[in-house]
PDB file of C-alpha atoms and ligand atoms in Angstrom:
ATOM      1  CA  MET A   1     117.909 133.999  39.798  1.00  0.00           C
ATOM      2  CA  LYS A   2     118.563 136.622  42.320  1.00  0.00           C
ATOM      3  CA  SER A   3     115.844 135.655  44.722  1.00  0.00           C
ATOM      4  CA  VAL A   4     117.125 132.075  44.753  1.00  0.00           C
ATOM      5  CA  LYS A   5     120.668 133.219  45.343  1.00  0.00           C
ATOM      6  CA  LYS A   6     119.630 135.472  48.219  1.00  0.00           C
ATOM      7  CA  SER A   7     117.236 133.077  49.827  1.00  0.00           C
ATOM      8  CA  LEU A   8     119.719 130.201  49.709  1.00  0.00           C
ATOM      9  CA  LEU A   9     122.388 132.515  51.090  1.00  0.00           C
ATOM     10  CA  ALA A  10     120.085 133.708  53.852  1.00  0.00           C
ATOM     11  CA  ALA A  11     119.157 130.085  54.692  1.00  0.00           C
ATOM     12  CA  SER A  12     122.769 129.061  54.700  1.00  0.00           C
ATOM     13  CA  ILE A  13     123.781 131.934  56.987  1.00  0.00           C
ATOM     14  CA  SER A  14     120.817 131.181  59.258  1.00  0.00           C
ATOM     15  CA  ALA A  15     121.969 127.513  59.424  1.00  0.00           C
ATOM     16  CA  LEU A  16     125.480 128.626  60.243  1.00  0.00           C
ATOM     17  CA  LEU A  17     124.255 130.963  62.928  1.00  0.00           C
ATOM     18  CA  THR A  18     122.218 128.171  64.399  1.00  0.00           C
ATOM     19  CA  ALA A  19     125.108 125.784  64.267  1.00  0.00           C
ATOM     20  CA  CYS A  20     127.177 128.395  66.168  1.00  0.00           C
ATOM     21  CA  GLY A  21     124.441 128.784  68.772  1.00  0.00           C
ATOM     22  CA  GLY A  22     124.049 132.317  67.603  1.00  0.00           C
ATOM     23  CA  GLY A  23     120.856 134.335  67.237  1.00  0.00           C
ATOM     24  CA  GLY A  24     118.933 135.747  64.290  1.00  0.00           C
ATOM     25  CA  GLY A  25     119.413 139.086  62.456  1.00  0.00           C
ATOM     26  CA  GLY A  26     120.165 139.722  58.846  1.00  0.00           C
ATOM     27  CA  GLY A  27     117.877 139.994  55.912  1.00  0.00           C
ATOM     28  CA  THR A  28     115.365 137.522  54.692  1.00  0.00           C
ATOM     29  CA  THR A  29     113.246 137.176  51.595  1.00  0.00           C
ATOM     30  CA  THR A  30     109.986 136.523  53.339  1.00  0.00           C
ATOM     31  CA  PRO A  31     109.922 138.240  56.708  1.00  0.00           C
ATOM     32  CA  PRO A  32     106.770 138.321  58.879  1.00  0.00           C
ATOM     33  CA  ALA A  33     104.981 141.545  58.396  1.00  0.00           C
ATOM     34  CA  PRO A  34     106.320 144.066  60.919  1.00  0.00           C
ATOM     35  CA  SER A  35     103.792 145.290  63.421  1.00  0.00           C
ATOM     36  CA  THR A  36     104.507 148.953  62.505  1.00  0.00           C
ATOM     37  CA  SER A  37     104.469 148.798  58.820  1.00  0.00           C
ATOM     38  CA  PHE A  38     102.848 150.293  55.743  1.00  0.00           C
ATOM     39  CA  THR A  39     101.767 148.729  52.499  1.00  0.00           C
ATOM     40  CA  LEU A  40     103.329 149.795  49.250  1.00  0.00           C
ATOM     41  CA  SER A  41     100.969 148.839  46.419  1.00  0.00           C
ATOM     42  CA  GLY A  42     100.483 149.388  42.740  1.00  0.00           C
ATOM     43  CA  THR A  43     100.296 147.532  39.452  1.00  0.00           C
ATOM     44  CA  VAL A  44     103.057 146.309  37.176  1.00  0.00           C
ATOM     45  CA  PRO A  45     103.422 144.086  34.167  1.00  0.00           C
ATOM     46  CA  GLY A  46     104.362 140.876  35.820  1.00  0.00           C
ATOM     47  CA  THR A  47     107.159 141.625  38.162  1.00  0.00           C
ATOM     48  CA  LEU A  48     109.413 140.825  41.100  1.00  0.00           C
ATOM     49  CA  ILE A  49     109.428 143.742  43.499  1.00  0.00           C
ATOM     50  CA  GLU A  50     112.354 144.021  45.968  1.00  0.00           C
ATOM     51  CA  ALA A  51     113.143 146.518  48.629  1.00  0.00           C
ATOM     52  CA  PHE A  52     116.667 146.977  50.084  1.00  0.00           C
ATOM     53  CA  CYS A  53     116.635 148.864  53.332  1.00  0.00           C
ATOM     54  CA  ASP A  54     119.123 150.756  55.519  1.00  0.00           C
ATOM     55  CA  ASP A  55     119.310 148.202  58.314  1.00  0.00           C
ATOM     56  CA  GLY A  56     120.283 145.494  55.889  1.00  0.00           C
ATOM     57  CA  SER A  57     116.835 143.970  55.666  1.00  0.00           C
ATOM     58  CA  TYR A  58     115.407 142.786  52.387  1.00  0.00           C
ATOM     59  CA  TYR A  59     111.778 142.469  51.354  1.00  0.00           C
ATOM     60  CA  SER A  60     110.287 141.065  48.196  1.00  0.00           C
ATOM     61  CA  THR A  61     107.063 140.023  46.562  1.00  0.00           C
ATOM     62  CA  THR A  62     105.800 139.183  43.137  1.00  0.00           C
ATOM     63  CA  SER A  63     102.814 140.736  41.468  1.00  0.00           C
ATOM     64  CA  ASP A  64      99.601 138.780  41.137  1.00  0.00           C
ATOM     65  CA  ASP A  65      99.437 137.386  37.609  1.00  0.00           C
ATOM     66  CA  SER A  66      96.199 135.616  38.231  1.00  0.00           C
ATOM     67  CA  VAL A  67      94.341 138.850  37.383  1.00  0.00           C
ATOM     68  CA  PRO A  68      93.456 139.071  33.716  1.00  0.00           C
ATOM     69  CA  GLY A  69      95.206 141.913  31.744  1.00  0.00           C
ATOM     70  CA  SER A  70      98.711 143.328  31.854  1.00  0.00           C
ATOM     71  CA  ASP A  71      98.237 145.261  35.077  1.00  0.00           C
ATOM     72  CA  HIS A  72      99.209 142.871  37.833  1.00  0.00           C
ATOM     73  CA  PRO A  73      98.647 144.233  41.301  1.00  0.00           C
ATOM     74  CA  PHE A  74     101.250 143.910  44.058  1.00  0.00           C
ATOM     75  CA  GLU A  75     101.480 144.721  47.730  1.00  0.00           C
ATOM     76  CA  LEU A  76     104.747 144.946  49.692  1.00  0.00           C
ATOM     77  CA  GLU A  77     104.793 145.375  53.421  1.00  0.00           C
ATOM     78  CA  LEU A  78     107.581 147.634  54.689  1.00  0.00           C
ATOM     79  CA  PRO A  79     108.533 148.885  58.144  1.00  0.00           C
ATOM     80  CA  ASN A  80     107.497 152.448  58.994  1.00  0.00           C
ATOM     81  CA  ASN A  81     110.193 155.116  58.691  1.00  0.00           C
ATOM     82  CA  LEU A  82     112.890 152.699  57.417  1.00  0.00           C
ATOM     83  CA  VAL A  83     114.750 154.128  54.448  1.00  0.00           C
ATOM     84  CA  CYS A  84     114.545 151.644  51.602  1.00  0.00           C
ATOM     85  CA  ARG A  85     115.240 151.464  47.895  1.00  0.00           C
ATOM     86  CA  LEU A  86     112.966 149.729  45.324  1.00  0.00           C
ATOM     87  CA  VAL A  87     113.995 147.518  42.393  1.00  0.00           C
ATOM     88  CA  MET A  88     111.572 145.849  40.011  1.00  0.00           C
ATOM     89  CA  THR A  89     112.342 142.997  37.617  1.00  0.00           C
ATOM     90  CA  THR A  90     110.313 141.851  34.643  1.00  0.00           C
ATOM     91  CA  ASN A  91     110.952 138.582  32.933  1.00  0.00           C
ATOM     92  CA  GLU A  92     112.523 137.521  36.244  1.00  0.00           C
ATOM     93  CA  SER A  93     112.091 133.832  35.537  1.00  0.00           C
ATOM     94  CA  THR A  94     113.787 133.942  32.126  1.00  0.00           C
ATOM     95  CA  ALA A  95     117.384 134.159  30.912  1.00  0.00           C
ATOM     96  CA  ASN A  96     116.864 137.827  30.123  1.00  0.00           C
ATOM     97  CA  PRO A  97     115.442 139.592  33.138  1.00  0.00           C
ATOM     98  CA  VAL A  98     114.965 143.327  32.788  1.00  0.00           C
ATOM     99  CA  ILE A  99     115.810 145.112  36.010  1.00  0.00           C
ATOM    100  CA  THR A 100     114.640 148.601  36.803  1.00  0.00           C
ATOM    101  CA  GLN A 101     115.644 150.802  39.750  1.00  0.00           C
ATOM    102  CA  ILE A 102     112.797 153.016  40.922  1.00  0.00           C
ATOM    103  CA  GLY A 103     113.493 156.719  41.562  1.00  0.00           C
ATOM    104  CA  PHE A 104     111.041 158.846  43.555  1.00  0.00           C
ATOM    105  CA  VAL A 105     110.408 162.451  42.623  1.00  0.00           C
ATOM    106  CA  ASP A 106     108.584 164.860  44.936  1.00  0.00           C
ATOM    107  CA  THR A 107     107.919 167.782  42.614  1.00  0.00           C
ATOM    108  CA  GLY A 108     106.391 169.871  45.348  1.00  0.00           C
ATOM    109  CA  ALA A 109     109.545 169.699  47.471  1.00  0.00           C
ATOM    110  CA  SER A 110     111.880 169.525  44.455  1.00  0.00           C
ATOM    111  CA  GLU A 111     113.415 166.364  45.790  1.00  0.00           C
ATOM    112  CA  GLU A 112     114.387 163.165  44.025  1.00  0.00           C
ATOM    113  CA  SER A 113     116.149 160.045  45.177  1.00  0.00           C
ATOM    114  CA  ILE A 114     116.007 156.264  44.972  1.00  0.00           C
ATOM    115  CA  ALA A 115     115.845 156.316  48.810  1.00  0.00           C
ATOM    116  CA  PHE A 116     112.449 156.713  50.342  1.00  0.00           C
ATOM    117  CA  THR A 117     110.468 156.090  53.465  1.00  0.00           C
ATOM    118  CA  SER A 118     106.892 156.264  54.688  1.00  0.00           C
ATOM    119  CA  ASP A 119     104.577 155.500  57.543  1.00  0.00           C
ATOM    120  CA  THR A 120     101.343 155.293  55.652  1.00  0.00           C
ATOM    121  CA  ASP A 121      99.981 153.060  53.026  1.00  0.00           C
ATOM    122  CA  VAL A 122     101.002 154.163  49.513  1.00  0.00           C
ATOM    123  CA  ASP A 123      99.475 153.315  46.143  1.00  0.00           C
ATOM    124  CA  LEU A 124     102.038 153.983  43.435  1.00  0.00           C
ATOM    125  CA  GLY A 125      99.525 153.407  40.633  1.00  0.00           C
ATOM    126  CA  HIS A 126     100.635 151.655  37.519  1.00  0.00           C
ATOM    127  CA  ILE A 127     104.327 151.452  36.945  1.00  0.00           C
ATOM    128  CA  ASP A 128     105.102 151.079  33.255  1.00  0.00           C
ATOM    129  CA  LEU A 129     108.230 149.009  33.441  1.00  0.00           C
ATOM    130  CA  GLU A 130     110.397 148.097  30.497  1.00  0.00           C
ATOM    131  CA  MET A 131     109.623 144.521  29.507  1.00  0.00           C
ATOM    132  CA  ASN A 132     112.246 144.007  26.746  1.00  0.00           C
ATOM    133  CA  PRO A 133     115.978 143.569  26.988  1.00  0.00           C
ATOM    134  CA  ASP A 134     117.920 146.316  25.239  1.00  0.00           C
ATOM    135  CA  PRO A 135     117.779 145.377  21.515  1.00  0.00           C
ATOM    136  CA  GLY A 136     121.276 146.758  21.033  1.00  0.00           C
ATOM    137  CA  CYS A 137     122.764 144.173  23.328  1.00  0.00           C
ATOM    138  CA  PRO A 138     125.262 142.772  23.311  1.00  0.00           C
ATOM    139  CA  GLY A 139     127.616 145.423  22.195  1.00  0.00           C
ATOM    140  CA  ALA A 140     125.507 148.478  21.475  1.00  0.00           C
ATOM    141  CA  GLY A 141     122.958 148.961  24.333  1.00  0.00           C
ATOM    142  CA  THR A 142     121.064 152.171  24.417  1.00  0.00           C
ATOM    143  CA  TYR A 143     119.258 151.995  27.759  1.00  0.00           C
ATOM    144  CA  ASP A 144     121.416 149.191  29.194  1.00  0.00           C
ATOM    145  CA  ALA A 145     124.857 150.259  28.038  1.00  0.00           C
ATOM    146  CA  ASN A 146     126.778 147.437  29.693  1.00  0.00           C
ATOM    147  CA  CYS A 147     124.132 144.884  28.686  1.00  0.00           C
ATOM    148  CA  ASP A 148     123.812 143.390  32.225  1.00  0.00           C
ATOM    149  CA  GLY A 149     119.977 143.530  32.174  1.00  0.00           C
ATOM    150  CA  VAL A 150     119.922 146.501  34.585  1.00  0.00           C
ATOM    151  CA  LEU A 151     118.565 149.696  33.056  1.00  0.00           C
ATOM    152  CA  ASP A 152     121.143 152.538  33.195  1.00  0.00           C
ATOM    153  CA  THR A 153     118.904 154.978  34.948  1.00  0.00           C
ATOM    154  CA  PRO A 154     116.088 154.784  37.547  1.00  0.00           C
ATOM    155  CA  LEU A 155     112.486 154.931  36.334  1.00  0.00           C
ATOM    156  CA  GLU A 156     111.149 158.010  38.046  1.00  0.00           C
ATOM    157  CA  ILE A 157     107.806 158.003  39.718  1.00  0.00           C
ATOM    158  CA  GLU A 158     106.159 161.153  40.984  1.00  0.00           C
ATOM    159  CA  VAL A 159     104.969 160.909  44.565  1.00  0.00           C
ATOM    160  CA  GLU A 160     103.263 163.082  47.113  1.00  0.00           C
ATOM    161  CA  SER A 161     105.154 164.116  50.204  1.00  0.00           C
ATOM    162  CA  THR A 162     102.067 163.232  52.241  1.00  0.00           C
ATOM    163  CA  GLU A 163     102.577 159.627  51.258  1.00  0.00           C
ATOM    164  CA  ILE A 164     106.256 159.128  50.634  1.00  0.00           C
ATOM    165  CA  GLU A 165     109.295 160.983  51.998  1.00  0.00           C
ATOM    166  CA  VAL A 166     111.893 161.210  49.337  1.00  0.00           C
ATOM    167  CA  VAL A 167     115.222 160.863  51.184  1.00  0.00           C
ATOM    168  CA  GLU A 168     118.050 162.740  49.539  1.00  0.00           C
ATOM    169  CA  LEU A 169     121.378 161.485  50.827  1.00  0.00           C
ATOM    170  CA  VAL A 170     124.759 163.167  50.630  1.00  0.00           C
ATOM    171  CA  SER A 171     126.248 159.698  50.375  1.00  0.00           C
ATOM    172  CA  ASP A 172     124.461 156.430  50.094  1.00  0.00           C
ATOM    173  CA  PRO A 173     126.285 153.264  51.272  1.00  0.00           C
ATOM    174  CA  MET A 174     123.873 151.183  49.217  1.00  0.00           C
ATOM    175  CA  ASP A 175     124.715 153.149  46.022  1.00  0.00           C
ATOM    176  CA  THR A 176     128.387 153.879  46.528  1.00  0.00           C
ATOM    177  CA  ASP A 177     129.070 155.434  43.136  1.00  0.00           C
ATOM    178  CA  ARG A 178     125.869 157.567  43.295  1.00  0.00           C
ATOM    179  CA  ASP A 179     124.654 156.654  39.817  1.00  0.00           C
ATOM    180  CA  GLY A 180     121.098 155.766  40.987  1.00  0.00           C
ATOM    181  CA  ILE A 181     121.652 152.044  40.813  1.00  0.00           C
ATOM    182  CA  ILE A 182     122.227 150.210  44.092  1.00  0.00           C
ATOM    183  CA  ASN A 183     125.351 148.230  44.611  1.00  0.00           C
ATOM    184  CA  ALA A 184     123.438 144.920  44.457  1.00  0.00           C
ATOM    185  CA  TYR A 185     122.616 145.645  40.869  1.00  0.00           C
ATOM    186  CA  GLU A 186     125.998 146.941  39.750  1.00  0.00           C
ATOM    187  CA  ASP A 187     128.126 144.591  37.729  1.00  0.00           C
ATOM    188  CA  ASP A 188     131.421 144.831  39.625  1.00  0.00           C
ATOM    189  CA  ASP A 189     133.339 142.220  37.619  1.00  0.00           C
ATOM    190  CA  GLY A 190     131.926 143.368  34.283  1.00  0.00           C
ATOM    191  CA  ASP A 191     130.831 139.892  33.180  1.00  0.00           C
ATOM    192  CA  GLY A 192     127.355 140.997  32.126  1.00  0.00           C
ATOM    193  CA  GLU A 193     125.673 139.645  35.291  1.00  0.00           C
ATOM    194  CA  PRO A 194     124.657 142.116  38.001  1.00  0.00           C
ATOM    195  CA  ASN A 195     126.042 141.343  41.504  1.00  0.00           C
ATOM    196  CA  ALA A 196     122.743 140.087  42.813  1.00  0.00           C
ATOM    197  CA  LEU A 197     122.570 137.427  40.105  1.00  0.00           C
ATOM    198  CA  ASP A 198     126.253 136.638  39.953  1.00  0.00           C
ATOM    199  CA  GLU A 199     127.428 133.733  41.934  1.00  0.00           C
ATOM    200  CA  ASP A 200     131.025 135.073  41.653  1.00  0.00           C
ATOM    201  CA  ASP A 201     130.327 138.848  41.637  1.00  0.00           C
ATOM    202  CA  ASP A 202     133.926 139.879  42.211  1.00  0.00           C
ATOM    203  CA  GLY A 203     135.267 137.552  39.471  1.00  0.00           C
ATOM    204  CA  ASP A 204     137.904 135.974  41.682  1.00  0.00           C
ATOM    205  CA  GLY A 205     136.899 132.452  40.735  1.00  0.00           C
ATOM    206  CA  MET A 206     135.386 131.799  44.155  1.00  0.00           C
ATOM    207  CA  THR A 207     131.595 131.338  43.940  1.00  0.00           C
ATOM    208  CA  ILE A 208     129.268 132.005  46.771  1.00  0.00           C
ATOM    209  CA  TRP A 209     128.714 128.238  47.023  1.00  0.00           C
ATOM    210  CA  MET A 210     132.407 127.589  47.384  1.00  0.00           C
ATOM    211  CA  MET A 211     132.575 130.266  50.111  1.00  0.00           C
ATOM    212  CA  MET A 212     129.692 128.684  51.970  1.00  0.00           C
ATOM    213  CA  THR A 213     131.254 125.232  51.742  1.00  0.00           C
ATOM    214  CA  THR A 214     134.506 126.606  53.099  1.00  0.00           C
ATOM    215  CA  MET A 215     132.708 128.262  55.969  1.00  0.00           C
ATOM    216  CA  MET A 216     130.858 125.147  56.831  1.00  0.00           C
ATOM    217  CA  VAL A 217     134.059 123.034  56.817  1.00  0.00           C
ATOM    218  CA  ARG A 218     135.829 125.549  59.048  1.00  0.00           C
ATOM    219  CA  MET A 219     132.928 125.715  61.530  1.00  0.00           C
ATOM    220  CA  THR A 220     132.538 121.933  61.632  1.00  0.00           C
ATOM    221  CA  THR A 221     136.242 121.561  62.340  1.00  0.00           C
ATOM    222  CA  LYS A 222     136.087 124.261  64.977  1.00  0.00           C
ATOM    223  CA  ARG A 223     133.184 122.589  66.683  1.00  0.00           C
ATOM    224  CA  ALA A 224     134.804 119.193  66.616  1.00  0.00           C
ATOM    225  CA  LYS A 225     137.925 120.674  68.294  1.00  0.00           C
ATOM    226  CA  ALA A 226     135.819 122.454  70.939  1.00  0.00           C
ATOM    227  CA  GLU A 227     133.806 119.436  71.948  1.00  0.00           C
ATOM    228  CA  PRO A 228     135.300 117.279  74.759  1.00  0.00           C
ATOM    229  CA  ALA A 229     136.537 113.850  74.001  1.00  0.00           C
ATOM    230  CA  ILE A 230     133.825 111.215  74.335  1.00  0.00           C
ATOM    231  CA  THR A 231     134.140 109.284  77.613  1.00  0.00           C
ATOM    232  CA  PRO A 232     133.954 105.509  77.008  1.00  0.00           C
ATOM    233  CA  LEU A 233     130.643 104.092  78.218  1.00  0.00           C
ATOM    234  CA  PRO A 234     130.840 101.801  81.238  1.00  0.00           C
ATOM    235  CA  GLN A 235     130.390  98.157  80.552  1.00  0.00           C
ATOM    236  CA  VAL A 236     126.658  97.550  80.357  1.00  0.00           C
ATOM    237  CA  MET A 237     126.496  93.853  80.953  1.00  0.00           C
ATOM    238  CA  THR A 238     129.115  91.349  81.951  1.00  0.00           C
ATOM    239  CA  ARG A 239     129.302  87.701  81.685  1.00  0.00           C
ATOM    240  CA  GLN A 240     131.049  85.881  84.512  1.00  0.00           C
ATOM    241  CA  PRO A 241     132.583  82.550  83.753  1.00  0.00           C
ATOM    242  CA  GLY A 242     130.191  79.740  84.471  1.00  0.00           C
ATOM    243  CA  VAL A 243     127.193  81.958  85.284  1.00  0.00           C
ATOM    244  CA  SER A 244     124.388  83.597  83.371  1.00  0.00           C
ATOM    245  CA  TRP A 245     124.307  87.252  82.207  1.00  0.00           C
ATOM    246  CA  GLN A 246     124.430  89.628  85.195  1.00  0.00           C
ATOM    247  CA  GLN A 247     121.967  92.357  85.765  1.00  0.00           C
ATOM    248  CA  PRO A 248     123.456  95.662  84.666  1.00  0.00           C
ATOM    249  CA  SER A 249     124.310  98.206  87.353  1.00  0.00           C
ATOM    250  CA  VAL A 250     122.096 101.326  87.605  1.00  0.00           C
ATOM    251  CA  PRO A 251     124.734 103.625  86.040  1.00  0.00           C
ATOM    252  CA  SER A 252     125.015 101.200  83.162  1.00  0.00           C
ATOM    253  CA  VAL A 253     121.268 101.276  82.522  1.00  0.00           C
ATOM    254  CA  MET A 254     121.342 105.055  82.437  1.00  0.00           C
ATOM    255  CA  ALA A 255     124.224 105.032  79.970  1.00  0.00           C
ATOM    256  CA  LEU A 256     122.425 102.561  77.703  1.00  0.00           C
ATOM    257  CA  THR A 257     119.284 104.710  77.835  1.00  0.00           C
ATOM    258  CA  ALA A 258     121.313 107.750  76.902  1.00  0.00           C
ATOM    259  CA  ILE A 259     122.678 106.148  73.773  1.00  0.00           C
ATOM    260  CA  LEU A 260     119.342 104.650  72.762  1.00  0.00           C
TER     261      LEU A 260
HETATM  262 CA1   CA B   1     123.114 148.014  32.779  1.00  0.00          CA
HETATM  263 CA1   CA B   2     125.457 152.564  41.874  1.00  0.00          CA
HETATM  264 CA1   CA B   3     129.017 140.379  37.468  1.00  0.00          CA
HETATM  265 CA1   CA B   4     133.985 135.628  44.195  1.00  0.00          CA
END
């Protein structure tokens, strides 16, 4: 599933950066709560909640299904004043996840967008997400025309400008074609799997795992070439003809300690 793909990718990139001696950066599925953050909360019918933000960071949580009833609460901690986009997935652990982009509508300001930001805790209330895959799929989807599990249009939620700032963008690099669905949940190669779930999202035959393997091999080769040749260790102990083993010299003891 998407979270697995992303978390494994993030872990792999992190490992690569560490191997390079590089620093952190990049998105992560479970970041520590930022010090200047707000809590986005609400209830949903059993759901993965994801936020994709302008600086490339990624945040996710799942609703609490230990609470009886269909309204499962969730809380997602997001950085203050960072523009993000929200995606919710029901049936995320099944073969037929139903993925909904959330749209925010500020009726007072006559603004609507999938991009939003805030600096205060927000309770979205109950979000009545679609639970069922489009019954017309495959072939005749009505609310999921290409039958990739991603609903064609965002589910609009009315918000107050005192809580959420709806950010209308002239162009959105995270929704390049401006159809209200972020690039991560487009299906670029038209194979019925959205990019975020597709291990080969451009359909060129090279999966993300093959790419990671290739990168690892290249980096290992590069490191091996960069490292100096190993200097042969000095002889640790010598045996002279006719006499017992000799005490090792001090440098030899140090060399032996180093390899032990
Ligand atoms: Ca779709
Ligand atoms: Ca789009
Ligand atoms: Ca695809
Ligand atoms: Ca590919």
